[in-house]
Coordinates of C-alpha atoms and ligand atoms in Angstrom, one line a residue:
X1 CA 98.1 112.6 104.3
X2 CA 96.5 110.9 101.3
X3 CA 96.9 111.9 97.7
X4 CA 94.6 114.0 95.5
X5 CA 94.4 114.2 91.7
X6 CA 91.8 116.0 89.6
X7 CA 91.5 116.5 85.8
X8 CA 89.4 118.6 83.4
X9 CA 90.3 117.9 79.8
X10 CA 89.4 116.6 76.4
X11 CA 90.5 113.0 77.0
X12 CA 89.0 110.4 79.3
X13 CA 90.0 111.3 82.9
X14 CA 90.3 107.8 84.4
X15 CA 93.8 106.9 82.9
X16 CA 95.1 110.4 83.9
X17 CA 93.8 110.0 87.4
X18 CA 95.1 106.5 87.8
X19 CA 98.6 107.5 86.7
X20 CA 98.6 110.4 89.2
X21 CA 97.4 108.1 92.0
X22 CA 100.1 105.6 91.2
X23 CA 102.6 108.4 91.6
X24 CA 101.0 109.5 94.9
X25 CA 100.7 106.1 96.4
X26 CA 103.6 107.0 98.8
X27 CA 101.0 109.3 100.4
X28 CA 98.8 106.5 101.6
X29 CA 97.6 103.2 100.3
X30 CA 94.8 101.9 102.5
X31 CA 92.2 102.4 99.8
X32 CA 91.7 104.4 96.6
X33 CA 88.8 105.8 94.5
X34 CA 87.7 108.1 91.8
X35 CA 84.6 109.8 90.6
X36 CA 84.0 110.8 86.9
X37 CA 81.4 113.0 85.3
X38 CA 80.2 112.3 81.8
X39 CA 77.3 114.6 81.4
X40 CA 74.9 112.7 83.7
X41 CA 75.4 111.2 87.1
X42 CA 78.7 110.4 88.8
X43 CA 80.5 107.2 88.0
X44 CA 82.1 106.2 91.4
X45 CA 84.7 103.5 91.7
X46 CA 86.4 102.8 95.0
X47 CA 88.4 99.9 96.3
X48 CA 90.1 98.9 99.6
X49 CA 93.9 98.4 99.2
X50 CA 96.3 99.7 96.6
X51 CA 95.7 101.7 93.4
X52 CA 96.3 98.5 91.4
X53 CA 93.0 97.2 92.7
X54 CA 91.3 100.4 91.5
X55 CA 92.8 100.2 88.1
X56 CA 91.0 97.0 87.1
X57 CA 87.7 98.3 88.4
X58 CA 88.0 101.7 86.7
X59 CA 89.1 100.4 83.3
X60 CA 86.8 101.7 80.5
X61 CA 84.9 104.1 82.6
X62 CA 84.0 107.3 80.7
X63 CA 84.2 111.0 81.8
X64 CA 86.5 113.8 80.8
X65 CA 86.3 115.4 84.3
X66 CA 87.3 113.5 87.4
X67 CA 88.8 113.4 90.9
X68 CA 90.8 110.7 92.5
X69 CA 92.2 109.9 95.9
X70 CA 94.6 107.4 97.6
X71 CA 93.9 107.2 101.4
X72 CA 95.8 106.9 104.6
X73 CA 93.1 106.3 107.2
X74 CA 92.6 108.8 110.0
X75 CA 88.9 108.7 110.8
X76 CA 87.3 105.3 110.0
X77 CA 89.1 102.0 109.2
X78 CA 90.5 101.4 105.7
X79 CA 87.5 100.1 103.7
X80 CA 85.6 100.7 100.5
X81 CA 82.9 102.7 102.2
X82 CA 85.4 105.0 103.9
X83 CA 87.4 105.5 100.7
X84 CA 87.1 108.8 98.9
X85 CA 85.4 110.3 96.9
X86 CA 82.4 110.9 99.1
X87 CA 79.2 111.8 97.4
X88 CA 76.2 113.6 98.8
X89 CA 73.4 115.1 96.8
X90 CA 75.0 116.7 93.7
X91 CA 78.5 116.8 95.1
X92 CA 81.5 114.5 95.0
X93 CA 84.6 115.4 97.2
X94 CA 88.1 114.2 97.9
X95 CA 89.8 115.5 101.0
X96 CA 93.3 115.6 102.6
X97 CA 93.7 116.9 106.1
X98 CA 91.5 116.7 109.2
X99 CA 88.2 118.4 109.9
X100 CA 88.4 119.1 113.6
X101 CA 84.8 120.1 114.1
X102 CA 83.3 117.3 112.0
X103 CA 81.5 115.7 115.0
X104 CA 79.4 118.8 115.6
X105 CA 78.8 119.4 111.9
X106 CA 77.8 115.8 111.4
X107 CA 75.4 115.9 114.4
X108 CA 73.7 119.0 112.9
X109 CA 73.3 117.2 109.5
X110 CA 71.9 114.1 111.2
X111 CA 69.5 116.1 113.3
X112 CA 68.1 117.5 110.0
X113 CA 67.5 113.9 108.8
X114 CA 70.6 113.3 106.6
X115 CA 72.3 110.0 106.8
X116 CA 76.0 109.3 106.4
X117 CA 77.5 106.5 104.3
X118 CA 81.0 106.5 105.9
X119 CA 82.9 106.9 109.2
X120 CA 85.1 109.7 107.8
X121 CA 85.4 113.3 108.8
X122 CA 85.6 114.1 105.1
X123 CA 82.0 113.1 104.2
X124 CA 80.6 116.0 106.2
X125 CA 82.1 118.4 103.5
X126 CA 79.8 116.9 100.8
X127 CA 76.8 117.4 103.2
X128 CA 77.8 121.0 103.7
X129 CA 78.1 121.6 100.0
X130 CA 74.6 120.3 99.5
X131 CA 73.4 122.4 102.4
X132 CA 74.7 125.6 100.9
X133 CA 73.7 124.8 97.3
X134 CA 71.7 127.6 95.7
X135 CA 72.8 126.9 92.2
X136 CA 76.2 128.6 92.2
X137 CA 79.0 126.0 92.6
X138 CA 81.6 128.5 93.7
X139 CA 79.3 130.0 96.4
X140 CA 78.5 126.5 97.7
X141 CA 82.2 125.8 98.1
X142 CA 82.9 129.1 99.7
X143 CA 80.1 128.7 102.3
X144 CA 81.0 125.1 103.0
X145 CA 84.7 125.7 103.7
X146 CA 83.9 128.7 105.8
X147 CA 82.3 126.3 108.3
X148 CA 85.3 123.9 108.5
X149 CA 87.9 123.9 111.3
X150 CA 91.1 122.1 110.8
X151 CA 93.0 121.5 107.5
X152 CA 91.9 120.6 104.0
X153 CA 92.9 120.2 100.4
X154 CA 89.7 119.6 98.4
X155 CA 88.8 118.7 94.9
X156 CA 85.1 118.8 94.2
X157 CA 82.8 117.9 91.3
X158 CA 79.1 118.9 90.9
X159 CA 76.5 117.0 89.0
X160 CA 75.1 119.1 86.2
X161 CA 78.5 120.8 85.7
X162 CA 80.2 118.3 83.5
X163 CA 83.2 120.5 82.6
X164 CA 84.1 122.0 86.0
X165 CA 86.2 121.1 89.0
X166 CA 86.7 123.3 92.1
X167 CA 89.8 123.0 94.3
X168 CA 90.3 124.6 97.7
X169 CA 93.1 124.7 100.2
X170 CA 93.8 125.4 103.9
X171 CA 96.7 123.9 105.7
X172 CA 97.2 121.0 103.2
X173 CA 99.1 121.4 99.9
X174 CA 97.3 121.6 96.6
X175 CA 98.7 122.5 93.2
X176 CA 97.0 123.4 90.0
X177 CA 98.6 122.4 86.7
X178 CA 98.0 123.2 83.0
X179 CA 99.3 121.6 79.9
X180 CA 97.9 121.9 76.3
X181 CA 94.6 123.5 77.5
X182 CA 93.9 120.7 80.0
X183 CA 93.7 121.3 83.7
X184 CA 95.0 119.3 86.6
X185 CA 95.0 119.5 90.3
X186 CA 97.1 117.4 92.7
X187 CA 98.3 117.4 96.3
X188 CA 101.9 116.9 95.3
X189 CA 104.1 117.9 92.4
X190 CA 105.2 114.3 91.5
X191 CA 101.6 113.6 90.3
X192 CA 101.9 116.4 87.8
X193 CA 105.4 115.7 86.6
X194 CA 106.1 116.0 83.0
X195 CA 107.4 118.3 80.2
X196 CA 105.6 121.5 79.5
X197 CA 103.4 121.3 82.6
X198 CA 102.8 124.8 84.1
X199 CA 102.2 124.8 87.8
X200 CA 100.5 127.1 90.3
X201 CA 100.5 126.2 94.0
X202 CA 97.4 127.4 95.9
X203 CA 97.9 129.3 99.1
X204 CA 95.8 128.9 102.2
X205 CA 92.3 130.3 101.8
X206 CA 92.4 130.2 98.0
X207 CA 89.9 128.5 95.6
X208 CA 90.6 127.4 92.0
X209 CA 87.7 127.0 89.5
X210 CA 88.9 124.8 86.6
X211 CA 86.8 124.7 83.5
X212 CA 87.6 123.3 80.1
X213 CA 87.9 126.9 78.9
X214 CA 90.4 128.1 81.6
X215 CA 91.2 128.5 85.3
X216 CA 90.2 131.3 87.7
X217 CA 91.3 131.9 91.3
X218 CA 89.3 133.4 94.1
X219 CA 89.8 134.2 97.8
X220 CA 87.4 133.0 100.4
X221 CA 85.2 136.1 100.0
X222 CA 84.8 135.2 96.3
X223 CA 87.0 138.0 95.1
X224 CA 89.0 137.2 91.9
X225 CA 92.8 136.9 92.5
X226 CA 95.7 136.7 90.0
X227 CA 98.1 133.9 90.5
X228 CA 101.6 133.3 89.0
X229 CA 102.3 130.3 86.9
X230 CA 105.7 128.7 86.6
X231 CA 107.1 125.9 84.6
X232 CA 108.8 123.8 87.2
X233 CA 111.7 121.6 86.4
X234 CA 110.0 118.4 87.4
X235 CA 111.0 114.9 86.5
X236 CA 109.3 113.9 83.3
X237 CA 108.4 110.5 84.4
X238 CA 107.8 108.8 87.7
X239 CA 110.9 107.1 89.2
X240 CA 111.4 103.6 87.8
X241 CA 112.7 100.5 89.6
X242 CA 115.4 100.1 86.8
X243 CA 115.7 96.4 87.6
X244 CA 115.7 96.7 91.4
X245 CA 113.2 94.7 93.3
X246 CA 112.2 97.6 95.5
X247 CA 112.6 101.4 95.6
X248 CA 114.2 101.3 99.0
X249 CA 117.0 99.1 97.8
X250 CA 117.5 101.4 94.8
X251 CA 117.4 104.5 96.9
X252 CA 120.2 103.1 99.2
X253 CA 122.4 102.7 96.1
X254 CA 121.6 106.3 95.3
X255 CA 123.0 107.6 98.6
X256 CA 126.5 108.5 97.3
X257 CA 125.0 110.5 94.4
X258 CA 122.4 112.2 96.7
X259 CA 125.0 113.5 99.1
X260 CA 127.5 114.5 96.4
X261 CA 124.7 116.5 94.7
X262 CA 123.5 118.1 98.0
X263 CA 127.1 119.2 98.8
X264 CA 127.6 120.5 95.3
X265 CA 124.4 122.6 95.4
X266 CA 125.2 124.0 98.8
X267 CA 128.7 124.9 97.7
X268 CA 127.7 126.6 94.5
X269 CA 125.2 128.9 96.1
X270 CA 126.1 132.6 95.9
X271 CA 126.7 134.6 99.1
X272 CA 123.6 135.6 101.0
X273 CA 124.4 138.6 103.1
X274 CA 121.4 138.3 105.4
X275 CA 122.1 134.7 106.1
X276 CA 125.7 135.5 106.9
X277 CA 124.5 138.2 109.4
X278 CA 122.2 135.7 111.0
X279 CA 124.8 133.0 111.4
X280 CA 127.3 135.5 112.9
X281 CA 124.7 136.4 115.6
X282 CA 123.4 132.9 116.3
X283 CA 123.6 131.9 119.9
X284 CA 121.4 128.9 119.9
X285 CA 120.3 126.4 117.3
X286 CA 117.0 124.4 117.4
X287 CA 116.5 121.7 114.8
X288 CA 112.8 120.8 114.5
X289 CA 111.8 117.7 112.6
X290 CA 109.9 114.3 112.8
X291 CA 110.9 110.7 112.3
X292 CA 114.1 110.1 110.3
X293 CA 114.5 113.9 109.8
X294 CA 114.6 114.3 113.6
X295 CA 117.3 111.7 113.7
X296 CA 119.4 113.7 111.3
X297 CA 118.9 116.6 113.7
X298 CA 120.4 114.5 116.5
X299 CA 123.5 113.9 114.5
X300 CA 123.7 117.6 113.5
X301 CA 123.4 118.7 117.1
X302 CA 126.6 116.9 117.9
X303 CA 128.3 118.4 114.8
X304 CA 127.1 122.0 115.5
X305 CA 128.1 121.9 119.1
X306 CA 131.5 120.4 118.5
X307 CA 132.4 122.4 115.4
X308 CA 130.8 125.8 116.1
X309 CA 130.6 125.6 119.9
X310 CA 127.1 126.9 119.8
X311 CA 124.4 125.2 121.9
X312 CA 122.2 123.1 119.7
X313 CA 119.1 121.0 120.4
X314 CA 117.2 118.5 118.2
X315 CA 113.5 119.0 118.9
X316 CA 110.6 116.6 118.1
X317 CA 108.4 118.8 116.1
X318 CA 105.1 117.4 117.4
X319 CA 106.2 118.4 121.0
X320 CA 107.8 121.7 120.2
X321 CA 104.8 124.0 120.2
X322 CA 103.3 122.5 123.3
X323 CA 106.3 123.2 125.5
X324 CA 106.2 127.0 125.0
X325 CA 109.7 127.0 123.5
X326 CA 112.2 129.7 124.4
X327 CA 113.1 131.4 121.2
X328 CA 114.8 134.7 120.7
X329 CA 116.2 136.8 117.8
X330 CA 119.5 135.0 118.2
X331 CA 117.9 131.6 117.9
X332 CA 118.4 129.9 114.6
X333 CA 115.6 127.4 113.9
X334 CA 116.3 124.7 111.3
X335 CA 113.3 122.7 110.1
X336 CA 114.3 119.5 108.4
X337 CA 111.8 117.6 106.3
X338 CA 112.1 115.4 103.2
X339 CA 108.6 116.3 102.0
X340 CA 108.4 119.8 103.3
X341 CA 104.8 119.1 104.1
X342 CA 104.9 117.3 107.5
X343 CA 102.2 119.0 109.6
X344 CA 104.0 118.9 112.9
X345 CA 107.2 120.3 111.4
X346 CA 105.3 123.1 109.7
X347 CA 103.5 124.0 112.9
X348 CA 106.8 124.1 114.8
X349 CA 108.4 126.2 112.1
X350 CA 105.5 128.7 112.0
X351 CA 105.7 129.1 115.8
X352 CA 109.4 129.6 115.7
X353 CA 109.0 132.3 113.1
X354 CA 106.2 134.0 115.0
X355 CA 108.6 134.2 118.0
X356 CA 111.2 135.9 116.0
X357 CA 113.6 133.1 115.0
X358 CA 115.3 133.0 111.6
X359 CA 114.0 129.9 109.9
X360 CA 116.1 127.7 107.6
X361 CA 114.4 124.8 105.8
X362 CA 116.3 121.7 104.9
X363 CA 114.0 120.1 102.4
X364 CA 114.1 117.6 99.6
X365 CA 110.9 118.7 97.8
X366 CA 111.8 122.1 96.3
X367 CA 108.4 123.7 96.1
X368 CA 106.7 122.8 99.4
X369 CA 104.9 124.5 102.2
X370 CA 108.0 124.5 104.3
X371 CA 110.2 126.1 101.6
X372 CA 107.6 128.8 101.1
X373 CA 107.6 129.6 104.8
X374 CA 111.4 129.6 105.4
X375 CA 113.7 132.6 105.4
X376 CA 116.4 130.5 103.7
X377 CA 116.3 127.1 102.1
X378 CA 119.1 124.5 102.0
X379 CA 117.9 122.0 99.5
X380 CA 118.8 118.3 99.8
X381 CA 119.2 116.9 96.3
X382 CA 118.3 113.3 96.9
X383 CA 115.7 113.3 94.1
X384 CA 112.2 111.8 94.6
X385 CA 112.2 109.3 97.3
X386 CA 109.5 106.6 96.9
X387 CA 110.2 104.2 99.7
X388 CA 108.2 105.1 102.8
X389 CA 111.2 104.3 105.0
X390 CA 113.5 107.3 104.3
X391 CA 117.1 106.4 103.3
X392 CA 118.9 108.6 100.8
X393 CA 117.1 111.7 102.0
X394 CA 118.4 111.1 105.6
X395 CA 122.0 110.9 104.3
X396 CA 121.4 114.0 102.2
X397 CA 120.0 115.8 105.2
X398 CA 123.1 115.0 107.2
X399 CA 125.4 116.5 104.6
X400 CA 123.3 119.7 104.4
X401 CA 123.4 120.0 108.2
X402 CA 127.1 119.3 108.4
X403 CA 127.7 122.1 105.9
X404 CA 125.5 124.3 107.9
X405 CA 127.7 123.4 111.0
X406 CA 130.8 124.4 109.1
X407 CA 129.2 127.7 108.0
X408 CA 128.3 128.4 111.7
X409 CA 131.9 127.6 112.6
X410 CA 133.2 130.0 110.0
X411 CA 130.8 132.7 111.1
X412 CA 131.8 132.1 114.7
X413 CA 135.4 132.5 113.9
X414 CA 134.8 135.9 112.4
X415 CA 134.2 135.2 108.7
X416 CA 131.7 137.6 107.3
X417 CA 131.1 135.6 104.1
X418 CA 129.8 132.1 105.0
X419 CA 128.6 131.5 101.5
X420 CA 130.2 128.5 99.7
X421 CA 133.0 130.6 98.3
X422 CA 133.4 132.3 101.6
X423 CA 133.5 128.9 103.3
X424 CA 136.0 127.6 100.8
X425 CA 138.4 130.6 101.3
X426 CA 137.9 130.4 105.1
X427 CA 138.9 126.7 104.8
X428 CA 142.0 127.6 102.9
X429 CA 143.0 129.9 105.7
X430 CA 142.3 127.4 108.4
X431 CA 143.9 124.0 108.2
X432 CA 141.4 122.3 110.4
X433 CA 138.4 123.7 108.4
X434 CA 140.1 122.6 105.2
X435 CA 140.4 119.1 106.6
X436 CA 136.7 119.0 107.6
X437 CA 135.5 120.2 104.2
X438 CA 137.7 117.6 102.5
X439 CA 136.2 114.9 104.8
X440 CA 132.8 115.9 103.7
X441 CA 133.8 115.8 100.1
X442 CA 135.0 112.3 100.6
X443 CA 131.7 111.0 102.1
X444 CA 130.1 109.9 98.8
X445 CA 132.9 107.5 98.1
X446 CA 132.9 106.2 101.7
X447 CA 129.1 105.6 101.5
X448 CA 129.7 103.6 98.4
X449 CA 132.2 101.5 100.2
X450 CA 129.8 101.0 103.1
X451 CA 127.1 99.7 100.8
X452 CA 129.6 97.2 99.4
X453 CA 130.7 96.2 102.9
X454 CA 127.1 95.5 104.0
X455 CA 126.4 92.3 102.1
X456 CA 126.5 90.3 105.3
X457 CA 123.2 92.0 106.4
X458 CA 121.3 89.3 104.5
X459 CA 122.7 86.7 106.9
X460 CA 122.0 88.9 109.9
X461 CA 118.4 89.3 108.7
X462 CA 117.8 85.6 108.6
X463 CA 118.6 85.5 112.4
X464 CA 116.8 88.8 113.2
X465 CA 113.5 88.0 111.6
X466 CA 112.6 85.5 114.4
X467 CA 113.7 87.7 117.3
X468 CA 111.2 89.0 119.7
X469 CA 112.9 92.4 120.0
X470 CA 116.1 94.0 118.8
X471 CA 118.2 96.8 120.4
X472 CA 120.6 99.3 118.9
X473 CA 123.1 101.1 121.0
X474 CA 125.8 103.7 120.5
X475 CA 127.4 106.7 122.2
X476 CA 127.8 110.3 120.9
X477 CA 127.3 110.5 117.2
X478 CA 126.9 106.7 117.1
X479 CA 123.8 107.1 119.1
X480 CA 122.2 109.1 116.3
X481 CA 122.9 106.3 113.8
X482 CA 121.7 103.7 116.3
X483 CA 118.2 105.3 116.8
X484 CA 117.8 105.7 113.0
X485 CA 118.8 102.0 112.5
X486 CA 116.2 101.0 115.0
X487 CA 113.5 103.2 113.4
X488 CA 114.2 101.7 110.0
X489 CA 114.0 98.2 111.3
X490 CA 110.7 98.7 113.2
X491 CA 109.1 100.6 110.3
X492 CA 109.4 97.8 107.8
X493 CA 110.1 94.5 109.7
X494 CA 107.4 95.2 112.3
X495 CA 109.8 93.8 115.0
X496 CA 109.8 95.7 118.3
X497 CA 113.0 97.7 118.5
X498 CA 114.6 100.4 120.4
X499 CA 117.7 102.6 119.9
X500 CA 119.5 103.7 123.0
X501 CA 122.5 105.6 124.2
X502 CA 124.8 102.7 125.2
X503 CA 125.3 103.9 128.7
X504 CA 121.5 104.2 129.3
X505 CA 121.0 100.4 128.7
X506 CA 121.7 99.5 132.3
X507 CA 119.1 102.0 133.6
X508 CA 116.1 100.0 132.5
X509 CA 116.3 98.4 129.0
X510 CA 118.7 95.8 130.2
X511 CA 115.7 94.1 131.9
X512 CA 114.3 93.3 128.4
X513 CA 117.5 91.6 127.2
X514 CA 117.7 87.9 127.5
X515 CA 118.9 84.8 125.7
X516 CA 119.5 85.4 122.0
X517 CA 118.2 89.0 122.0
X518 CA 120.1 90.7 119.2
X519 CA 121.9 93.9 120.3
X520 CA 123.5 95.9 117.6
X521 CA 126.3 98.2 118.7
X522 CA 127.4 101.1 116.5
X523 CA 131.0 102.0 117.3
X524 CA 133.0 104.5 115.2
X525 CA 134.5 106.8 117.9
X526 CA 137.8 105.3 119.2
X527 CA 137.7 107.5 122.3
X528 CA 134.3 106.1 123.3
X529 CA 134.8 102.5 122.1
X530 CA 135.8 100.9 125.4
X531 CA 132.8 102.6 127.1
X532 CA 130.5 101.1 124.5
X533 CA 132.1 97.7 124.9
X534 CA 131.1 97.8 128.6
X535 CA 127.5 98.1 127.6
X536 CA 128.0 95.3 125.0
X537 CA 129.4 93.0 127.7
X538 CA 126.5 93.8 130.1
X539 CA 124.1 92.7 127.3
X540 CA 126.2 89.6 126.5
X541 CA 126.2 88.6 130.1
X542 CA 122.4 88.5 130.0
X543 CA 122.5 86.1 127.0
X544 CA 122.3 88.7 124.2
X545 CA 123.8 88.1 120.8
X546 CA 125.9 91.1 120.1
X547 CA 126.4 92.5 116.5
X548 CA 128.8 95.2 115.6
X549 CA 128.9 98.0 113.0
X550 CA 132.2 99.7 113.3
X551 CA 134.9 101.6 111.5
X552 CA 137.5 100.4 114.0
X553 CA 139.2 97.4 112.5
X554 CA 140.6 96.2 115.9
X555 CA 137.1 95.6 117.1
X556 CA 135.7 94.0 114.0
X557 CA 137.3 90.6 114.7
X558 CA 136.5 90.5 118.4
X559 CA 135.1 87.1 119.4
X560 CA 132.4 88.4 121.6
X561 CA 130.4 89.5 118.6
X562 CA 128.2 87.1 116.7
X563 CA 129.0 89.1 113.5
X564 CA 130.4 92.4 112.5
X565 CA 130.5 94.8 109.6
X566 CA 133.5 97.0 109.0
X567 CA 132.6 100.3 107.4
X568 CA 135.3 102.8 106.2
X569 CA 136.6 105.2 108.8
X570 CA 135.8 109.0 108.6
X571 CA 135.8 112.0 110.8
X572 CA 133.8 110.9 113.9
X573 CA 131.3 113.8 113.7
X574 CA 130.2 112.8 110.2
X575 CA 130.3 109.1 110.8
X576 CA 126.5 108.5 111.0
X577 CA 126.2 109.2 107.2
X578 CA 128.4 106.1 106.7
X579 CA 127.6 103.8 109.7
X580 CA 123.8 104.1 109.1
X581 CA 124.1 102.3 105.7
X582 CA 124.5 98.8 107.0
X583 CA 121.6 99.5 109.4
X584 CA 119.4 100.7 106.5
X585 CA 120.3 97.5 104.5
X586 CA 119.7 95.4 107.6
X587 CA 116.2 96.8 107.9
X588 CA 115.6 96.1 104.2
X589 CA 116.8 92.5 104.4
X590 CA 115.0 91.8 107.6
X591 CA 111.7 93.1 106.1
X592 CA 112.2 90.7 103.2
X593 CA 113.0 87.9 105.5
X594 CA 109.8 88.6 107.4
X595 CA 107.8 88.5 104.1
X596 CA 107.0 92.3 104.1
X597 CA 106.9 94.9 101.4
X598 CA 109.7 97.3 102.4
X599 CA 108.4 100.1 100.2
X600 CA 104.9 100.2 101.7
X601 CA 105.0 99.4 105.3
X602 CA 101.6 98.8 107.0
X603 CA 100.0 101.8 108.8
X604 CA 102.6 104.3 107.6
X605 CA 102.7 106.9 104.9
X606 CA 105.6 108.9 103.5
X607 CA 104.2 112.3 103.9
X608 CA 102.2 113.0 107.1
X609 CA 100.2 116.1 106.6
X610 CA 98.0 115.7 109.7
X611 CA 98.8 116.6 113.3
Ligands
G6P701 C1 106.7 110.0 108.1 C2 107.6 109.1 107.3 C3 109.0 109.1 107.8 C4 109.6 110.5 107.9 C5 108.6 111.4 108.7 C6 109.0 112.9 108.5 O1 106.5 109.5 109.3 O2 107.1 107.7 107.3 O3 109.9 108.3 107.0 O4 110.8 110.5 108.4 O5 107.3 111.3 108.2 O6 108.8 113.2 107.2 P1 109.5 114.5 106.5 O7 108.9 114.5 105.1 O8 109.1 115.7 107.3 O9 111.0 114.2 106.5

């Protein structure tokens, strides 16, 4: 969690750090701070709240070397005293991750008379740096990190070293950047975006020493290592609102382009023989992910089982490694993550690999810890997503996973080439496959129509914002869309909400449904529609107001619904990509009706790099 930026250059560091922090605010926004070195003592500026609050306070502060941080609180409430950087003795430090043994370390320091200024786990790192300080900055860092258990990405300054910054990483991402002889460090690539920026991601256990004259890399033993630099194709500027009131609204409008691009990238990839072999021998698919990405796994499970007839399971990544999962060489594990940095997803993916599974990453950030770990990467091409509540990345994940389902189907039916061209020729041979691929190709247009059809959600939102709780129900693939709709709503409106398989309502949740409780049914599968209607009627009989999102025109006008939205019809297995759109817009409109900022919901962060 949290965002880190550091700078060693010829200009004043504060504007560079603030620009980086603004770009990283999706990482956390409880509080922010920076420390600058200008020859003498540190200049420390910290503020509770957003980066904007820090900007005013940091204006005009001098120092050509600096570190900055935007925080998502884990240890210690959001406050100025808990904001990073933390300073002790000659050292200032910003930290991402969690120091699991901080209590024991802190106790030791306190027993030797040191006092702590914050409630964070991170401050102990500054104390350790002081403890091991014998005049060699790199040695102090090496010894300090050797005593840490848990995960860290660190950027550290030392008083008396006004042109030097040290960065270290274990378990939390950190990237070094260079442009025009100035040096940068950041927790995420978006902070370093821009033309001509060369990037060098640190691996676990590596330390970077950045000085005005150059960068050097070391392992934990202090041995010099050589690293490769690459000029990444990053966006030159941070995404702009372009006239939209919020990024979330803009990102919903970007769904058609995101899925079209994702499909195009998948289909232009050349054949990959080892992947083909793996798909041919896959007997079981496990999809591991968190949050919205997990919900894309629920939809994909239905598609893989129905299309390829291979057992598939969507697994909550934070539970996966504690259940001693059954994994064999014929298990295909698919880790799905927008950021590619979610700690729980990474831990599940590592375990699966250790146990012999082939690992596919479906990731939106191209150079991430997950893509580095995976045997094969299926990129989602949604572009940078700023809204904390994921929207376009979810739809892009669905398309990537549906294409994987089609590849598994092709492999299962004997195709030895399940690359895009292989898939295409397979589809030409098999009429049903051709139809499925065409349906996928039509999805961007259908999503565009669904956005246009969702204008009524503003009216729904006016009623929903005063509800005590809201329920979403669906069967089969519609269940996957329903749970995602519910998650979106609770994330940004703060209204209690649950998504349920429609048939499960009567086994408990019905007890919570009373007069005027909104119940939203998602119904796109004609074969299951009457079954879902039974659940709708059970809810209405208890006083619920029933709302409908459907592609079945004969149900859209039914009088038992308080209101309905008709989305375009598509192949039932792929329908969540379309039917989720009114639900995303409903969440957005309800957040606004509740007076909330949909882009930065309270207590949440976009990239969760702690367990
Ligand atoms: C956080 C975000 C969610 C996201 C989840 C998984 O909780 O707030 O929107 O779905 O992490 O993130 P990932 O980057 O792995 O998709």
